[in-house]
Coordinates of C-alpha atoms in Angstrom, one line a residue:
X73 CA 17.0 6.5 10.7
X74 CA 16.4 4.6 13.8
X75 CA 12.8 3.4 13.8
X76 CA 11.6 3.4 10.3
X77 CA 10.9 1.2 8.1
X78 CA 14.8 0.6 6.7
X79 CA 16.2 0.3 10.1
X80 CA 19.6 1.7 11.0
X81 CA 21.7 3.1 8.1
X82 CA 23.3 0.4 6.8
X83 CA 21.3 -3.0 8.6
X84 CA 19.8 -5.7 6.6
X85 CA 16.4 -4.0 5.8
X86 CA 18.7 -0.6 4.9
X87 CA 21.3 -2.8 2.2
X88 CA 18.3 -4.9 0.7
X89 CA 16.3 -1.5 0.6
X90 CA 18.7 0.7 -1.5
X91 CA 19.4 -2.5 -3.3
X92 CA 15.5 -3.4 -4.1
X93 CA 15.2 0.1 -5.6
X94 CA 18.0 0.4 -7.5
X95 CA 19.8 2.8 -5.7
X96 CA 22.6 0.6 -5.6
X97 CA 23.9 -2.1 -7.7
X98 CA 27.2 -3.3 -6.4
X99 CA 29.4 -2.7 -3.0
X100 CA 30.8 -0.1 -4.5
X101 CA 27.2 1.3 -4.3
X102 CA 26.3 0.8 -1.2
X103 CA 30.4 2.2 0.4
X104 CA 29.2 5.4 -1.9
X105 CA 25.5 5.8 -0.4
X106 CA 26.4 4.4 3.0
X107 CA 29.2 6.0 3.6
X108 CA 31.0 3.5 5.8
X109 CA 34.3 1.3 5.1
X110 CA 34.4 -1.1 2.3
X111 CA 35.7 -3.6 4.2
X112 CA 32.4 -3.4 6.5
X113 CA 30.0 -3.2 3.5
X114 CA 31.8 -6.5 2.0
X115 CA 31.5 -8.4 5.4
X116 CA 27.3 -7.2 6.0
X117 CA 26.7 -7.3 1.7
X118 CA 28.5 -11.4 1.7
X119 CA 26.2 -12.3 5.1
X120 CA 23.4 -11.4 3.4
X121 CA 24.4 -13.3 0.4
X122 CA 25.1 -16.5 2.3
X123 CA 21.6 -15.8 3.9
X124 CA 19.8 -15.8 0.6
X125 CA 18.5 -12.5 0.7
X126 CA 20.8 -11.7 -2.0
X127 CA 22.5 -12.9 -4.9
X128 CA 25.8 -11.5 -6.7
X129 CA 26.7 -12.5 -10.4
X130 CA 27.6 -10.7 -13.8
X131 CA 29.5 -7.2 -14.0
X132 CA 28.7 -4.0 -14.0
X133 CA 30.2 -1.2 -16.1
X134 CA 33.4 0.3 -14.5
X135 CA 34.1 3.4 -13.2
X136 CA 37.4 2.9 -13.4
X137 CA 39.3 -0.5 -12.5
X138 CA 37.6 -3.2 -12.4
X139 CA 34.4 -4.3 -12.9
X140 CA 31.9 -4.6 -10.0
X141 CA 29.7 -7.7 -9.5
X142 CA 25.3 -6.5 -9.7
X143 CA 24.0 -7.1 -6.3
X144 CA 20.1 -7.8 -7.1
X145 CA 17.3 -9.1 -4.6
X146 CA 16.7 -13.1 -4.0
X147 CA 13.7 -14.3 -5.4
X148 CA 13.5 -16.8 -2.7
X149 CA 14.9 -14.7 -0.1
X150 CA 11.8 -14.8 1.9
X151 CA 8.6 -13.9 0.8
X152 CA 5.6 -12.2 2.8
X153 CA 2.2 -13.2 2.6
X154 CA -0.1 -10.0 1.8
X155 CA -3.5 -9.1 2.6
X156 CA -5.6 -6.2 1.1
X157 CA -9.1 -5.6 2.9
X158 CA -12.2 -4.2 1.0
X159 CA -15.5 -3.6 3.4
X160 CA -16.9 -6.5 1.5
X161 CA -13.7 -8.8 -0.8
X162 CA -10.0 -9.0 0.0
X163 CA -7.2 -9.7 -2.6
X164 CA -4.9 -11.9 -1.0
X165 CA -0.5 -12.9 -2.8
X166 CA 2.3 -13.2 -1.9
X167 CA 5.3 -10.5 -2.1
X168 CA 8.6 -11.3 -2.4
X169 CA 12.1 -9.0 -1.4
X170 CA 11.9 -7.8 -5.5
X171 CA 8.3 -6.5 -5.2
X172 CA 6.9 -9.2 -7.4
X173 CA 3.2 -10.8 -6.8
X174 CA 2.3 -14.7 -7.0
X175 CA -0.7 -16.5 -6.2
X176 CA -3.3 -13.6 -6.4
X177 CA -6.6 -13.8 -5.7
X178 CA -9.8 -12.1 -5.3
X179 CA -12.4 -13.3 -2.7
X180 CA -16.0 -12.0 -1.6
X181 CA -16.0 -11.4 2.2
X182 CA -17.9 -9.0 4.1
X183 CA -15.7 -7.7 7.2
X184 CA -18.5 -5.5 8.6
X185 CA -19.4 -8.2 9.8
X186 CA -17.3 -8.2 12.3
X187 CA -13.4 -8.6 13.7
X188 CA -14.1 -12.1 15.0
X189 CA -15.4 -13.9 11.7
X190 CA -12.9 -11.6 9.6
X191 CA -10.0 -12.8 12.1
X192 CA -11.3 -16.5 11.3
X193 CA -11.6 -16.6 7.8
X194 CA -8.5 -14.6 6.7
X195 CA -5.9 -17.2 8.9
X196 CA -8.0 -19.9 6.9
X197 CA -6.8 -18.2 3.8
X198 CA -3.4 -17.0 5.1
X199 CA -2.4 -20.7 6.2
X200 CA -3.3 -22.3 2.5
X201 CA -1.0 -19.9 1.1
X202 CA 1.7 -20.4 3.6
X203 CA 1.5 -23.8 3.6
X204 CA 1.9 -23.8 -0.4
X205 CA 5.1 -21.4 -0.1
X206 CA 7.0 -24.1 2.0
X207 CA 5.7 -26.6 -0.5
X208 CA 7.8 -24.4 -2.9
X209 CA 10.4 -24.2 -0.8
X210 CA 10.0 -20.7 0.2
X211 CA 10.6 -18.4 3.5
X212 CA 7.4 -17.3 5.0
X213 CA 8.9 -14.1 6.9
X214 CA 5.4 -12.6 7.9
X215 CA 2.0 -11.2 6.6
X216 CA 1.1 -7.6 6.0
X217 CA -2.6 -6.2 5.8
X218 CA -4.0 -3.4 4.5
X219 CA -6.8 -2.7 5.8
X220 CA -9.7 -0.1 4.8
X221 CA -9.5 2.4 7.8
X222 CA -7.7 4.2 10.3
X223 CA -4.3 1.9 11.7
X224 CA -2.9 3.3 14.8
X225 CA 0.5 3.6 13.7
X226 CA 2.9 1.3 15.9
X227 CA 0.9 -1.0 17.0
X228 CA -1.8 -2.0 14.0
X229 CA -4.8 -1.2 16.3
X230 CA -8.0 -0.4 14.3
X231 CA -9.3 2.8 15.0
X232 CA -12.7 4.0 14.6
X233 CA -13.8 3.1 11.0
X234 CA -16.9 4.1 9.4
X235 CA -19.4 1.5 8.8
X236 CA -17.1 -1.2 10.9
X237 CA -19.3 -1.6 14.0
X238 CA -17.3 -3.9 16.8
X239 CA -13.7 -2.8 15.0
X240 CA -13.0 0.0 17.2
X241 CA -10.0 -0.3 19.1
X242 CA -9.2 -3.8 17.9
X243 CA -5.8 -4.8 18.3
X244 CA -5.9 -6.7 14.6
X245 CA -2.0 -7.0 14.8
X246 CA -1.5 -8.5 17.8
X247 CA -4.6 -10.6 17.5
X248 CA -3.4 -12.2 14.0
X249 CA -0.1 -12.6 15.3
X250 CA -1.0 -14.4 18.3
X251 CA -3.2 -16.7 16.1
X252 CA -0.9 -17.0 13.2
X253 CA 2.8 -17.4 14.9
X254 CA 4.6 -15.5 13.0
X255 CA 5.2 -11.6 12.6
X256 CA 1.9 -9.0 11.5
X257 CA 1.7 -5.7 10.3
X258 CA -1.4 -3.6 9.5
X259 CA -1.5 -0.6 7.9
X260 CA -4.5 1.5 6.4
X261 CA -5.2 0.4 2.8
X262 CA -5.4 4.0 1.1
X263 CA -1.6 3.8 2.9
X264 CA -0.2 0.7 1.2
X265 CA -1.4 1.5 -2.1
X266 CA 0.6 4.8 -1.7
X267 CA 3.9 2.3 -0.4
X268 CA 3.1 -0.1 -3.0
X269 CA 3.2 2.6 -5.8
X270 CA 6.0 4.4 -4.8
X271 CA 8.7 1.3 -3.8
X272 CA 8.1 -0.6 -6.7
X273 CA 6.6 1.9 -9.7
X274 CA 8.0 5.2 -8.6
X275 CA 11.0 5.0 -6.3
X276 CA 12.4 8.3 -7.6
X277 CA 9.6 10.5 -6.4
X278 CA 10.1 12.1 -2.7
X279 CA 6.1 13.4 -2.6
X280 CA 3.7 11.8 -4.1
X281 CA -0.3 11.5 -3.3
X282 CA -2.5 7.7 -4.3
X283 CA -6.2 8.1 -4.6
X284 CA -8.3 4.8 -3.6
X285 CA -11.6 5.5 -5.4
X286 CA -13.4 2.5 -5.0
X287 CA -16.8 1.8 -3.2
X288 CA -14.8 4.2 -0.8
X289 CA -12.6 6.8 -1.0
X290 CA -9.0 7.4 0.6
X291 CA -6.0 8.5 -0.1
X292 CA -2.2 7.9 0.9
X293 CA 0.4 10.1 1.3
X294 CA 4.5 9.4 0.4
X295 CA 6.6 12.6 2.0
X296 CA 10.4 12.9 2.0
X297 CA 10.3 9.2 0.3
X298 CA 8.5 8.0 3.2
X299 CA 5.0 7.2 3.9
X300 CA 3.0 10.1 6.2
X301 CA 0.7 8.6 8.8
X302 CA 0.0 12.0 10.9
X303 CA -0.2 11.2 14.6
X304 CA -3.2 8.9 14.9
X305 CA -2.9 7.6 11.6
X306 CA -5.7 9.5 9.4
X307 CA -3.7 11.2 7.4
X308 CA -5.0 11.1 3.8
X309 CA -8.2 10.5 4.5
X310 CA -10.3 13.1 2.4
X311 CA -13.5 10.9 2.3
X312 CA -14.4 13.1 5.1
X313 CA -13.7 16.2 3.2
X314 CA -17.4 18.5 3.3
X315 CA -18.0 19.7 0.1
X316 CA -21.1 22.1 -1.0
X317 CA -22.6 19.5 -3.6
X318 CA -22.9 16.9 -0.8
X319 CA -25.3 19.7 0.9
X320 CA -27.0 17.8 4.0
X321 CA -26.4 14.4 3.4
X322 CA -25.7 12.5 6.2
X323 CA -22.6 10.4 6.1
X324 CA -21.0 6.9 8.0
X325 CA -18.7 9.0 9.9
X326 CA -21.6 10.5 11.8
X327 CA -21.2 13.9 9.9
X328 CA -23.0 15.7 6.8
X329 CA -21.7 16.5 3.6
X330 CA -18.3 14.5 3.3
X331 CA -17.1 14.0 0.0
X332 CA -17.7 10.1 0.3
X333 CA -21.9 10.8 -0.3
X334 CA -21.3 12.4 -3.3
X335 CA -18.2 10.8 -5.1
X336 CA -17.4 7.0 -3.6
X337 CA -18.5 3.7 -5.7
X338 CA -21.5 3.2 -3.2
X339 CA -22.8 6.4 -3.5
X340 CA -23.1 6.9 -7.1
X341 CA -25.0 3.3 -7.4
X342 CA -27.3 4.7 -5.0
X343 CA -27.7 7.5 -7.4
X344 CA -28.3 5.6 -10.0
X345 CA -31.0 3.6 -8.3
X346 CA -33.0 6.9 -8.0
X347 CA -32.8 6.8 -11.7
X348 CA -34.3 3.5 -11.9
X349 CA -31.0 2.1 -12.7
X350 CA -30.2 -1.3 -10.5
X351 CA -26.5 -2.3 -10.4
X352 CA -25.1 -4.2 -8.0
X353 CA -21.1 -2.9 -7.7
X354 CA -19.0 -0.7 -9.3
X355 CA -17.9 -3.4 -12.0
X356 CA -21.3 -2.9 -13.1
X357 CA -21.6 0.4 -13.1
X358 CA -18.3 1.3 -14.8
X359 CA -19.7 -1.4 -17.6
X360 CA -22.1 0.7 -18.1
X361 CA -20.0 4.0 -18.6
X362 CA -17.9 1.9 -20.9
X363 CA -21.4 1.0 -23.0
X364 CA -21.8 5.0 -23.3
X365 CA -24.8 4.8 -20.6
X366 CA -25.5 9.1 -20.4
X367 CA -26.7 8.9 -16.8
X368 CA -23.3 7.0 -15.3
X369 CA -20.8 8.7 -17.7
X370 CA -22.4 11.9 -16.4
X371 CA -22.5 10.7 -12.3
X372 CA -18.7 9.2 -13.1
X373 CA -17.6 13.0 -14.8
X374 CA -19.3 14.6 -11.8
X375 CA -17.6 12.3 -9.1
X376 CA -14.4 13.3 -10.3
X377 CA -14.7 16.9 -10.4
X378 CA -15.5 16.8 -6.7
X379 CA -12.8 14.7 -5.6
X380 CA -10.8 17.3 -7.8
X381 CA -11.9 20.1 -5.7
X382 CA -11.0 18.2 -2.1
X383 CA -7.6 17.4 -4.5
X384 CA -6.7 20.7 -5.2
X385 CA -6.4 21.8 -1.5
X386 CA -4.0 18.7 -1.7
X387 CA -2.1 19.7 -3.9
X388 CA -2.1 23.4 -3.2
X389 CA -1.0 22.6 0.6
X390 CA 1.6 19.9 0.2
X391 CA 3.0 20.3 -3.3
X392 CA 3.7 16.9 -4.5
X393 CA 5.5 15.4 -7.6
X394 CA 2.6 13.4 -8.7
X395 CA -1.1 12.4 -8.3
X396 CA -2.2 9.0 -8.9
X397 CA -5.2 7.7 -8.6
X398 CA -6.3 4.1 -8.3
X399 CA -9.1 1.8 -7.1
X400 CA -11.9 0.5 -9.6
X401 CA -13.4 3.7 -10.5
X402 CA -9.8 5.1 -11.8
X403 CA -10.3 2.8 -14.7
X404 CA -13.3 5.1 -15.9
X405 CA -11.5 7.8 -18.1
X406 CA -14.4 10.4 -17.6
X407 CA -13.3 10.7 -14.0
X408 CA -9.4 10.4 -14.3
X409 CA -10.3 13.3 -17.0
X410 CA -12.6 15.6 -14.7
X411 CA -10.0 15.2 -11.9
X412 CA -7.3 16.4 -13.9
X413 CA -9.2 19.1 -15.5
X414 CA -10.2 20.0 -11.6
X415 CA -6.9 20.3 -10.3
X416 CA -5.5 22.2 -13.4
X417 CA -8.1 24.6 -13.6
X418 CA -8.2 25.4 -9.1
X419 CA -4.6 24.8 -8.4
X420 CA -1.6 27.7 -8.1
X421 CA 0.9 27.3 -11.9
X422 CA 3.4 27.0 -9.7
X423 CA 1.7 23.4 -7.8
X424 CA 1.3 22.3 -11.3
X425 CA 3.8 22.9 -13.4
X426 CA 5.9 20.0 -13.3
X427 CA 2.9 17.9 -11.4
X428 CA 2.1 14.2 -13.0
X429 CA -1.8 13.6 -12.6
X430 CA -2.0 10.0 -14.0
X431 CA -3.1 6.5 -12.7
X432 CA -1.6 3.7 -10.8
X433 CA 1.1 1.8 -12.8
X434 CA 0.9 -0.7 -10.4
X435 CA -3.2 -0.9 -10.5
X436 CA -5.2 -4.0 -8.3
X437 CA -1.9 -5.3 -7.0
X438 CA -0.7 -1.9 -5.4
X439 CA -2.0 -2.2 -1.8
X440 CA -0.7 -6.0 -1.6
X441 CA 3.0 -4.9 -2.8
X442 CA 2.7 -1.9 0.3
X443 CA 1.7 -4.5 2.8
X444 CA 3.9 -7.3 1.3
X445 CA 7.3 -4.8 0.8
X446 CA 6.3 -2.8 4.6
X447 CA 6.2 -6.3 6.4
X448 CA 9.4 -8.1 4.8
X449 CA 11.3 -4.6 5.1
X450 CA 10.5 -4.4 9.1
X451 CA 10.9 -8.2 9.6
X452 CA 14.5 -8.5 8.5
X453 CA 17.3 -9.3 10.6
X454 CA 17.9 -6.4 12.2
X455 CA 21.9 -7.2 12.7
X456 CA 24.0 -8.8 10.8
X457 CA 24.4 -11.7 13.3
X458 CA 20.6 -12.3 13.3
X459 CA 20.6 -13.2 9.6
X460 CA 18.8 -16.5 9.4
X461 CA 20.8 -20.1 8.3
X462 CA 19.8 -23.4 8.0
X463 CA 17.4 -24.3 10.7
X464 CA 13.6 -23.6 11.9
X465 CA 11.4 -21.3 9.6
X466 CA 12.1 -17.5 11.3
X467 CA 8.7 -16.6 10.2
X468 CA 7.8 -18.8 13.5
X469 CA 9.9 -17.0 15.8
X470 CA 8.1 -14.8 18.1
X471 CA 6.3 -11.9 17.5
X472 CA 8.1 -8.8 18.4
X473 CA 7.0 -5.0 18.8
X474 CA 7.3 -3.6 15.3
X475 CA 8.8 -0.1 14.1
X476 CA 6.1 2.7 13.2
X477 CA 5.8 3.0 9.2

């Protein structure tokens, strides 16, 4: 497992992994799922104790002899500082190693603007809160952004994003890390929802598909237990999806008929302005499908049926456990309802037998635990004997060439 985002079997980011998820409680846990000496798992499991990252207390039930101590995640381990990008607000928090979220907030900010303001005002934001986690006494180990386009994978470098002018090709990683001092990753957004829904609501499921539907559209994709990038990082992106009902409508990509005219936030408030029907976000529009408004109930119902229809290739093609759809406009029952009804009524019995088409569990704070969990898991010691002690902050060490998700 060289290379992803749990390191090598049995490393720092590996133990605290299979610990943060459950899969294992005690040492006698990990010796089972790691398969290596007990003697070794004691030595890496009491490091890693005396380095915070872990505490050890209670007992467990037996299995026979005596009781084992429950191995759980640090609080105060070391927490990440997390970032998730809209085209025009970001929610910024902090994550720590047990996928909780402290000091949330949503702020307007328009990053179409450009990578050069965006840059500026998010270390604004980004040193506030890490100045008031080493107020609290806490680890700053690094920052993780999610961010509402394609991510090269390997090297957080923006690639061609619809509506972004002056982002293509921006190395936002390297950039932020350079500025910041301490260790970066970006990832797409649609991505880190996906990570953020899997790790901390659903670690059981190997397959699993999260739809943003928000003033965009995205999707990210968890195979094998792992998130899917594809080889330029655009996997999951079914904004760009043609569909029939889009017809000739030209799109940000540059095409015609993606799925993003007909179905995303921004286009069904442009739709409703052709009504005569001013709003000025999707807050206001879904307050209006809550008030029983006929013309936004009816836009919301048809959105979802055609993101049901690019869904149902999904599903049909890579078989997943579970569909879960997020974003603002997953809070509008009509469209949760048409997708569902899409995907049962198009999809083989066989893709949807045992399949789970339901919402986010972990809703607005999804793509900050992704980007908070992905940049603490690939910004642990790597070895034992690089677990941190008493000294300088490691989240000012410097920046090093991270692992691919």
């Amino acid at each position: 497992m060289a290379g992803t985002p749990l390191g090598e079997p049995g490393s720092a980011q590996h133990i605290v992994h299979l610990v943060s998820t459950g899969t294992a409680s005690s040492r006698a846990d990990l010796v089972r799922e790691l398969g290596l000496a007990a003697s070794t798992v004691s030595l890496r499991v009491q490091e890693l104790v005396d380095a915070g990252l872990l505490t050890e207390s209670g007992e467990g039930a037996s299995r026979g002899g005596r009781r084992p101590r429950l191995l759980r995640v640090a609080p105060h381990g070391g927490v990440a500082v997390a970032a998730d990008l809209g085209s025009h607000h970001a929610r910024l928090g902090v994550v720590d190693l047990g996928g909780t979220v402290s000091d949330a907030v949503d702020l307007p900010h328009d990053i179409t603007a450009g990578p050069e303001s965006a840059v500026d005002w998010l270390c604004g934001q980004v040193d506030g809160l890490v100045a008031r986690q080493r107020e609290e006494g806490r680890t700053v180990r690094a920052l993780g952004v999610a961010f509402p386009g394609p991510v090269q994978p390997g090297t957080g470098r923006v690639l061609s994003p619809s509506r972004m002018p002056g982002w293509h090709r921006y190395a936002l990683r390297d950039v932020l890390a350079e500025r910041l001092g301490f260790p970066v990753t970006v990832d797409n957004d649609a991505t880190m929802m996906a990570v953020g829904e899997h790790r901390v609501a659903r670690p059981g499921l190997d397959h699993l598909v999260v739809v943003k539907a928000g003033r965009g559209i995205g999707s990210g994709v968890i195979s094998a237990g792992r998130p899917h990038d594809g080889a330029n990082g655009s996997a999951g992106d079914i904004s760009h999806v043609r569909v029939d009902a889009a017809g000739d409508r030209p799109c940000s990509c540059g095409n015609i008929g993606c799925l993003e005219t007909v179905a995303s936030g921004a286009a069904l408030i442009r739709e409703l302005a052709l009504h005569g029907v001013e709003v000025s976000d999707t807050s206001d529009l879904l307050r209006l499908v809550a008030d029983g408004d006929p013309r936004a109930t009816t836009l919301v119902r048809t959105a979802g049926r055609h993101i049901g229809t690019v869904l149902s290739v999904v599903v049909n093609f890579f078989n997943p456990q579970a569909v879960a759809l997020g974003g603002v406009l997953a809070t509008a029952e009509p469209l949760v309802a048409a997708v569902r009804g899409v995907l049962y009524e198009r999809c083989l019995p066989l893709a949807t037998a045992d399949l789970e088409i339901t919402t986010t569990v972990t809703g607005v704070d999804a793509g900050l635990l992704g980007a908070g969990l992905t940049a603490l898991r690939r910004h642990l010691p790597t070895t034992p004997a690089a677990l941190p002690g008493p000294g300088p902050d490691p989240a000012r060490a410097p920046q090093e060439e991270s692992a691919p998700a």
